[in-house]
CSV table of C-alpha atoms and ligand atoms in Angstrom, one decimal:
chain,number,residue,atom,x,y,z
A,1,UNK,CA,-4.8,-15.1,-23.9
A,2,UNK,CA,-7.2,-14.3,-21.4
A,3,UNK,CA,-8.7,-17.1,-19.4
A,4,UNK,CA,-12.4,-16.1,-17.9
A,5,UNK,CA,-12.8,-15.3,-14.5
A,6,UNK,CA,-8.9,-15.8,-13.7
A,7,UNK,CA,-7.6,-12.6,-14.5
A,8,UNK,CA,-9.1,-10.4,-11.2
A,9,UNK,CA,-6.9,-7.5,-10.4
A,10,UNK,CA,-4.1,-8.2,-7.9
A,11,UNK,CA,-3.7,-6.2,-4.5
A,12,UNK,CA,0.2,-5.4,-4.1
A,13,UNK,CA,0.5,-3.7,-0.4
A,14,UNK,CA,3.3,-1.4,0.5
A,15,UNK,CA,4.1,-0.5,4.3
A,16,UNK,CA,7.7,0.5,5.4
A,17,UNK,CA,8.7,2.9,8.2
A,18,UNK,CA,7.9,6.5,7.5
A,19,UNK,CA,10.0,8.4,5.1
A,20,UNK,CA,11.1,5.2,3.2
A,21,UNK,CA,9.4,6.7,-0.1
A,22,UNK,CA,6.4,4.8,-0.3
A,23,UNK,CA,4.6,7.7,-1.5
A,24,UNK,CA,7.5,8.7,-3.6
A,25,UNK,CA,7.2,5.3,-5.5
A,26,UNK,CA,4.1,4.8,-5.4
A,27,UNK,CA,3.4,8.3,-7.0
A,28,UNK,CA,5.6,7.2,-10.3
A,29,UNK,CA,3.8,3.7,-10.3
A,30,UNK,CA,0.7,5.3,-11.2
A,31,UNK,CA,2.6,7.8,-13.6
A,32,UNK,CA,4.0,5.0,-15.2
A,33,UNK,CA,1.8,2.2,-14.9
A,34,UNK,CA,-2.1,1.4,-14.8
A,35,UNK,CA,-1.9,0.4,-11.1
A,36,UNK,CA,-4.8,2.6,-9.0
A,37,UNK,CA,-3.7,3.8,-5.6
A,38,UNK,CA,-6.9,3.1,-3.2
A,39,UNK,CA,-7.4,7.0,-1.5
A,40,UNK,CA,-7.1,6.2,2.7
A,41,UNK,CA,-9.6,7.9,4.9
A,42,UNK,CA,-7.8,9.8,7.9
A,43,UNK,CA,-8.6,11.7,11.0
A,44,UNK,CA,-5.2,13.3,10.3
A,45,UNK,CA,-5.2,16.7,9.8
A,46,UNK,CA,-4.0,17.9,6.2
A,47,UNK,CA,-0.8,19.1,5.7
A,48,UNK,CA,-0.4,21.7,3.1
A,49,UNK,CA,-1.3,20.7,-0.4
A,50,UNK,CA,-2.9,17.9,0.7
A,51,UNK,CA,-6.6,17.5,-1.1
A,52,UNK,CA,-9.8,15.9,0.1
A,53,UNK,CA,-10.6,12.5,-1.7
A,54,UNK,CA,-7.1,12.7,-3.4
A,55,UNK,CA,-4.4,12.2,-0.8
A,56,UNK,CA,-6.8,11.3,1.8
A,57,UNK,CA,-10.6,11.3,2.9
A,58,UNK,CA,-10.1,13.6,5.4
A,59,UNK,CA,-12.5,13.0,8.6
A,60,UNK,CA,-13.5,13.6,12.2
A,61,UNK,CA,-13.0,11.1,14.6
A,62,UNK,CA,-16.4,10.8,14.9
A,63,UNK,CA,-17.3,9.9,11.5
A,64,UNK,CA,-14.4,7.6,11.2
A,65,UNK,CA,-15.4,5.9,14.6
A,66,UNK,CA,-19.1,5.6,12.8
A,67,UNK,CA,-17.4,4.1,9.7
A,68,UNK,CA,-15.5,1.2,11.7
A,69,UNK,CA,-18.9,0.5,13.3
A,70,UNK,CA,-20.5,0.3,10.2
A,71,UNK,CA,-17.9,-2.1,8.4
A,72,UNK,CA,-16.5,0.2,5.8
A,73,UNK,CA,-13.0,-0.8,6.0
A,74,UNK,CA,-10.9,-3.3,5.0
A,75,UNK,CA,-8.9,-2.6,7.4
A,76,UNK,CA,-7.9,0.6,9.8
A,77,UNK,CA,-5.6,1.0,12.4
A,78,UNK,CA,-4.9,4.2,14.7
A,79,UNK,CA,-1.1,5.2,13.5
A,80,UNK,CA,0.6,7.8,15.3
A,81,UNK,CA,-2.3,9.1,17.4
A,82,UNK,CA,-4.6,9.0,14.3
A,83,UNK,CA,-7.0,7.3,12.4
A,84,UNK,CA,-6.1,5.4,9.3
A,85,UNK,CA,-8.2,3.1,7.0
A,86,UNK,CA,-8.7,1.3,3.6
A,87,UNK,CA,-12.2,2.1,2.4
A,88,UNK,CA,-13.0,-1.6,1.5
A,89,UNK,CA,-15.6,-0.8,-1.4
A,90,UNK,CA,-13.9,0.9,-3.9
A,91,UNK,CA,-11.2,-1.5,-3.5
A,92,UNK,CA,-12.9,-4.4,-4.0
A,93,UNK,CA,-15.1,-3.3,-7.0
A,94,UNK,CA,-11.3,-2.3,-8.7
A,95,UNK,CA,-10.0,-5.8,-8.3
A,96,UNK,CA,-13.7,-7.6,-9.7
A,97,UNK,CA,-13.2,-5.1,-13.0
A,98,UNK,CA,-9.3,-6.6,-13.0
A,99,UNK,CA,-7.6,-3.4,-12.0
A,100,UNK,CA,-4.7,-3.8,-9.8
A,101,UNK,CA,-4.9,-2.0,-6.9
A,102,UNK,CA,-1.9,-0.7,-4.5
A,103,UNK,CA,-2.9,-0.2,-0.4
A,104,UNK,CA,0.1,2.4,0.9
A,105,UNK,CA,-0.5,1.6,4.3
A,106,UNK,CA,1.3,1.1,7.9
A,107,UNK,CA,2.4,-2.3,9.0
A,108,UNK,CA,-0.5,-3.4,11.6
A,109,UNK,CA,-3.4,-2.3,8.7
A,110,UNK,CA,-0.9,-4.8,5.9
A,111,UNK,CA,-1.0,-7.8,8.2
A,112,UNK,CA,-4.6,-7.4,8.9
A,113,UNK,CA,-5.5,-7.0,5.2
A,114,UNK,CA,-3.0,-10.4,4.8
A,115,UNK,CA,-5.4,-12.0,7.2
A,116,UNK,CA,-8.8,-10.9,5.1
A,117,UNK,CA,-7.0,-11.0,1.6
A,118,UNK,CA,-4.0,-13.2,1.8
A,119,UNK,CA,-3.8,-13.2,-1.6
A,120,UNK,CA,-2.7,-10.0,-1.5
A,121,UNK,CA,1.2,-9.4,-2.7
A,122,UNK,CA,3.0,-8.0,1.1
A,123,UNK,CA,5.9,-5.4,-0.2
A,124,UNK,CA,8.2,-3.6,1.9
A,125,UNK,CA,10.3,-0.8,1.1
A,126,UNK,CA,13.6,-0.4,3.5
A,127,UNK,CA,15.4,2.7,3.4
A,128,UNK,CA,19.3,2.7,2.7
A,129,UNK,CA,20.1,3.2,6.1
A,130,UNK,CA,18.6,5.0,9.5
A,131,UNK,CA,20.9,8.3,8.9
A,132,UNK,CA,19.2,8.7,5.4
A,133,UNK,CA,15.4,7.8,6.5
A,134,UNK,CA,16.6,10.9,9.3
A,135,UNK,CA,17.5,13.2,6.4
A,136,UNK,CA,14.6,11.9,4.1
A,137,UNK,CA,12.0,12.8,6.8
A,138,UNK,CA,13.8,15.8,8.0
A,139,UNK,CA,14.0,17.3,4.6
A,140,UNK,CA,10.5,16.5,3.8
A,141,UNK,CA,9.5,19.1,6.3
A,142,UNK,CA,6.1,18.0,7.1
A,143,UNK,CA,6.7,17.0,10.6
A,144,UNK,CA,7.7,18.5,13.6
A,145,UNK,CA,11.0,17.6,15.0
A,146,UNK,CA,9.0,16.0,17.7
A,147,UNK,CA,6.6,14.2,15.2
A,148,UNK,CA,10.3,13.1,13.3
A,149,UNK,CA,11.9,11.7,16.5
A,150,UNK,CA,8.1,9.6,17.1
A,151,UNK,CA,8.3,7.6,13.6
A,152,UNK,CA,12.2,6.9,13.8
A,153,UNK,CA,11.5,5.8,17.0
A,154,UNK,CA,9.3,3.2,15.1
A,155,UNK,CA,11.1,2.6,12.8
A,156,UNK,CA,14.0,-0.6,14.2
A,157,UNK,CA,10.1,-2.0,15.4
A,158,UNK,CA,8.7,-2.3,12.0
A,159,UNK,CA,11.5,-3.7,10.7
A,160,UNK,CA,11.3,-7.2,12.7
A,161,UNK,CA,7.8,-7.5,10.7
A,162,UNK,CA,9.9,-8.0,7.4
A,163,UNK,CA,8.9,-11.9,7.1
A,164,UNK,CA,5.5,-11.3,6.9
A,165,UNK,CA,6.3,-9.8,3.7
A,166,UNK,CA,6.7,-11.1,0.3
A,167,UNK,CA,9.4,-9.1,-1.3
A,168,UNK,CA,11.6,-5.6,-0.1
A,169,UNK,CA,13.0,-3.4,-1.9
A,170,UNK,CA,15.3,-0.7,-0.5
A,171,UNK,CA,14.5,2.7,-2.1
A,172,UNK,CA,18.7,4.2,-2.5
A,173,UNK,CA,18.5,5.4,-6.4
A,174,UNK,CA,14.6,6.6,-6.9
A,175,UNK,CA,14.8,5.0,-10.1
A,176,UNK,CA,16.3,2.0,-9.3
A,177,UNK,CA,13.7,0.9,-6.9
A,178,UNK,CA,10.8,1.5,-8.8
A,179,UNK,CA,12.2,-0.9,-11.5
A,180,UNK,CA,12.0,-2.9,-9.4
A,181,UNK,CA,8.8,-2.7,-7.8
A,182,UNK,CA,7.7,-2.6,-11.6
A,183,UNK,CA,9.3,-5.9,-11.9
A,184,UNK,CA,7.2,-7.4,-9.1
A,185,UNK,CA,3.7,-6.2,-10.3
A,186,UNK,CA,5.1,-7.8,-14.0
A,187,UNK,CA,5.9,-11.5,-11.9
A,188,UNK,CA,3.0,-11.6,-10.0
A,189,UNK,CA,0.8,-11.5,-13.2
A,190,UNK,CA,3.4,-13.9,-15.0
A,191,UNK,CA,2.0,-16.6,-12.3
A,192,UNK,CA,0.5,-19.6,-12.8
A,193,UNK,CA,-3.0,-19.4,-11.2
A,194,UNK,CA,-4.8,-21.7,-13.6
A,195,UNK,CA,-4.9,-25.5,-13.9
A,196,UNK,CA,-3.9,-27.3,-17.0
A,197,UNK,CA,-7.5,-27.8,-18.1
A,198,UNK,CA,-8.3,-24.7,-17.9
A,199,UNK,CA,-5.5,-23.6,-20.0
A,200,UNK,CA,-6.3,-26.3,-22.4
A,201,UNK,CA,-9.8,-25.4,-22.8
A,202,UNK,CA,-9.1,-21.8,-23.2
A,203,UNK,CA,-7.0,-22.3,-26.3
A,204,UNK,CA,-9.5,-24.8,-27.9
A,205,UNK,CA,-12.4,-22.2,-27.6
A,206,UNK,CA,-9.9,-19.6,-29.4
A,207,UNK,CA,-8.9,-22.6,-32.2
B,1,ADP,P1,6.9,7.8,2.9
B,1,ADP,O1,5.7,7.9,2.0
B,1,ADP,O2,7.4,6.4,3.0
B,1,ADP,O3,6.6,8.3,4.3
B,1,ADP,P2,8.0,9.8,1.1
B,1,ADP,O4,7.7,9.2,-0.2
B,1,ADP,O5,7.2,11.0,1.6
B,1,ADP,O6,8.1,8.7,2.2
B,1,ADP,O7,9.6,10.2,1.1
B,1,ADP,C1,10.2,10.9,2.2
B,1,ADP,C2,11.1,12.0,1.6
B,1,ADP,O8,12.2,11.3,1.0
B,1,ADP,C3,10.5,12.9,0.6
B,1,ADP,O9,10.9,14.2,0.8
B,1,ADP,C4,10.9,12.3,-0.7
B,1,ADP,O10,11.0,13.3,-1.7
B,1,ADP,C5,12.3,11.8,-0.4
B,1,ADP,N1,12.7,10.6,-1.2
B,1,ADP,C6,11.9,9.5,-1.4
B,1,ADP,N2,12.6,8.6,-2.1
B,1,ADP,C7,13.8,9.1,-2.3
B,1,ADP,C8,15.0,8.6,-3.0
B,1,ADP,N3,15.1,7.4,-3.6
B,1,ADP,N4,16.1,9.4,-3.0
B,1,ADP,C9,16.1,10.6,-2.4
B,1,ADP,N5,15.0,11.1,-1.7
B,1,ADP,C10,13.9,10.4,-1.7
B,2,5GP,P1,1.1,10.0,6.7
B,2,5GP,O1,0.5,10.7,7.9
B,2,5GP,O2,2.6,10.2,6.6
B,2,5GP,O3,0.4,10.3,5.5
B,2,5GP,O4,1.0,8.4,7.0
B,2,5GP,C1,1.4,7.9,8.2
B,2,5GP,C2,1.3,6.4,8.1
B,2,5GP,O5,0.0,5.9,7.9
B,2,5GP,C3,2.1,5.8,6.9
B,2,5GP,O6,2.9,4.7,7.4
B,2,5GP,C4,1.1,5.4,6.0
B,2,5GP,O7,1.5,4.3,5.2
B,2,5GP,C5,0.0,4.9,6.9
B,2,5GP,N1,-1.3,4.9,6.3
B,2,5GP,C6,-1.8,5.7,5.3
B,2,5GP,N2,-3.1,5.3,4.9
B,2,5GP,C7,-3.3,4.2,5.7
B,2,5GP,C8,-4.5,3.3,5.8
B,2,5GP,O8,-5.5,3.4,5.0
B,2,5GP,N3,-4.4,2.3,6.7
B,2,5GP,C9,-3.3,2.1,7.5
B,2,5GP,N4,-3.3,1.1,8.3
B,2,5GP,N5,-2.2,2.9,7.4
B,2,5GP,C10,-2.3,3.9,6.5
């Protein structure tokens, strides 16, 4: 049953300190599920393997500064020294055709997105413990031990932001978690967000 005009996509927003997984996950949700990841724009330089207009948009600081001006963004937000930011069309023209949509972006861009879209569904993803998000990051080896000791140094500060949120899941067992992130996209779209008429009416044009 599909009721007309109800059924837009749903934005589902993932932040969590760096080196949580949110990449990790969010790479098997779109393996495993029709969710579309919205590609960031960054005046981050790319690491290696990293590809234009896949990972990121990769741009100057210029061009991003003229992008902000001109009101491409959903939102943005300078993270560690750079530029980061939701390009807002593409985003918004998934959602109209009823695709969900995932943002992978820092805390300060998720609670401004919550202000300009607070229908959006907040999810945080916690690692297991400090001395793991240490190993994860360190083992990821795309940081400098410098850049490492910078986002754990974050990290206890992001945390406090958790009630702005609308679920967490803690990412121990790869797996596990993204059952369960799975399981949040499923609830969300087992909502009601119809009135009774509506739902009546719906079934009568189908009789
Ligand atoms: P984020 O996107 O949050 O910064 P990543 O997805 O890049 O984090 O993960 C950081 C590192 O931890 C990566 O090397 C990744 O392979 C590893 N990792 C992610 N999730 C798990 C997990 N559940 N168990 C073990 N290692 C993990
Ligand atoms: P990284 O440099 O590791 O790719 O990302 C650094 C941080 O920037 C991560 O916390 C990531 O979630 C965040 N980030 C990535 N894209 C965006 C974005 O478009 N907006 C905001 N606000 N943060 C982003």
């Amino acid at each position: 049953m599909k009721l007309k005009g109800k059924n837009p996509g749903k934005l589902f927003v993932f932040s969590g300190p760096s080196g949580a997984g949110k990449g990790t996950i969010c790479k098997k949700l779109l393996e495993e599920t029709d969710l579309e990841l919205s590609v960031s724009m960054t005046t981050r330089k790319p690491r290696e393997g990293e590809v234009d207009g896949v990972s990121y948009f990769f741009e100057t600081k210029e061009g991003f500064e003229q992008k902000i001006a001109e009101g491409n963004f959903l939102e943005y937000a300078e993270v560690y020294g750079n530029y980061y930011g939701t390009p807002k069309g593409p985003v918004l023209e998934k959602l109209a055709k009823g695709i969900d949509v995932i943002l992978e972006i820092d805390i300060q861009g998720a609670l401004k997105v919550k202000e300009n879209y607070p229908e959006g569904i907040f999810v945080f993803i916690l690692p297991p413990s400090l001395s793991v998000l240490r190993k994860r990051l360190t083992g990821r080896g795309t940081e400098t031990a410098e850049a490492i000791e910078l986002r754990l140094g974050e990290t206890l500060k992001e945390l406090s932001y958790i009630d702005k949120y609308d679920y967490c899941v803690v990412n121990g067992d790869l797996d596990e978690a993204v059952a369960r992130v799975k399981a949040i996209t499923v609830a969300e779209h087992s909502k009601v967000t119809f009135s009774a008429e509506e739902l009546v009416e719906s079934y009568k044009e189908e009789a």
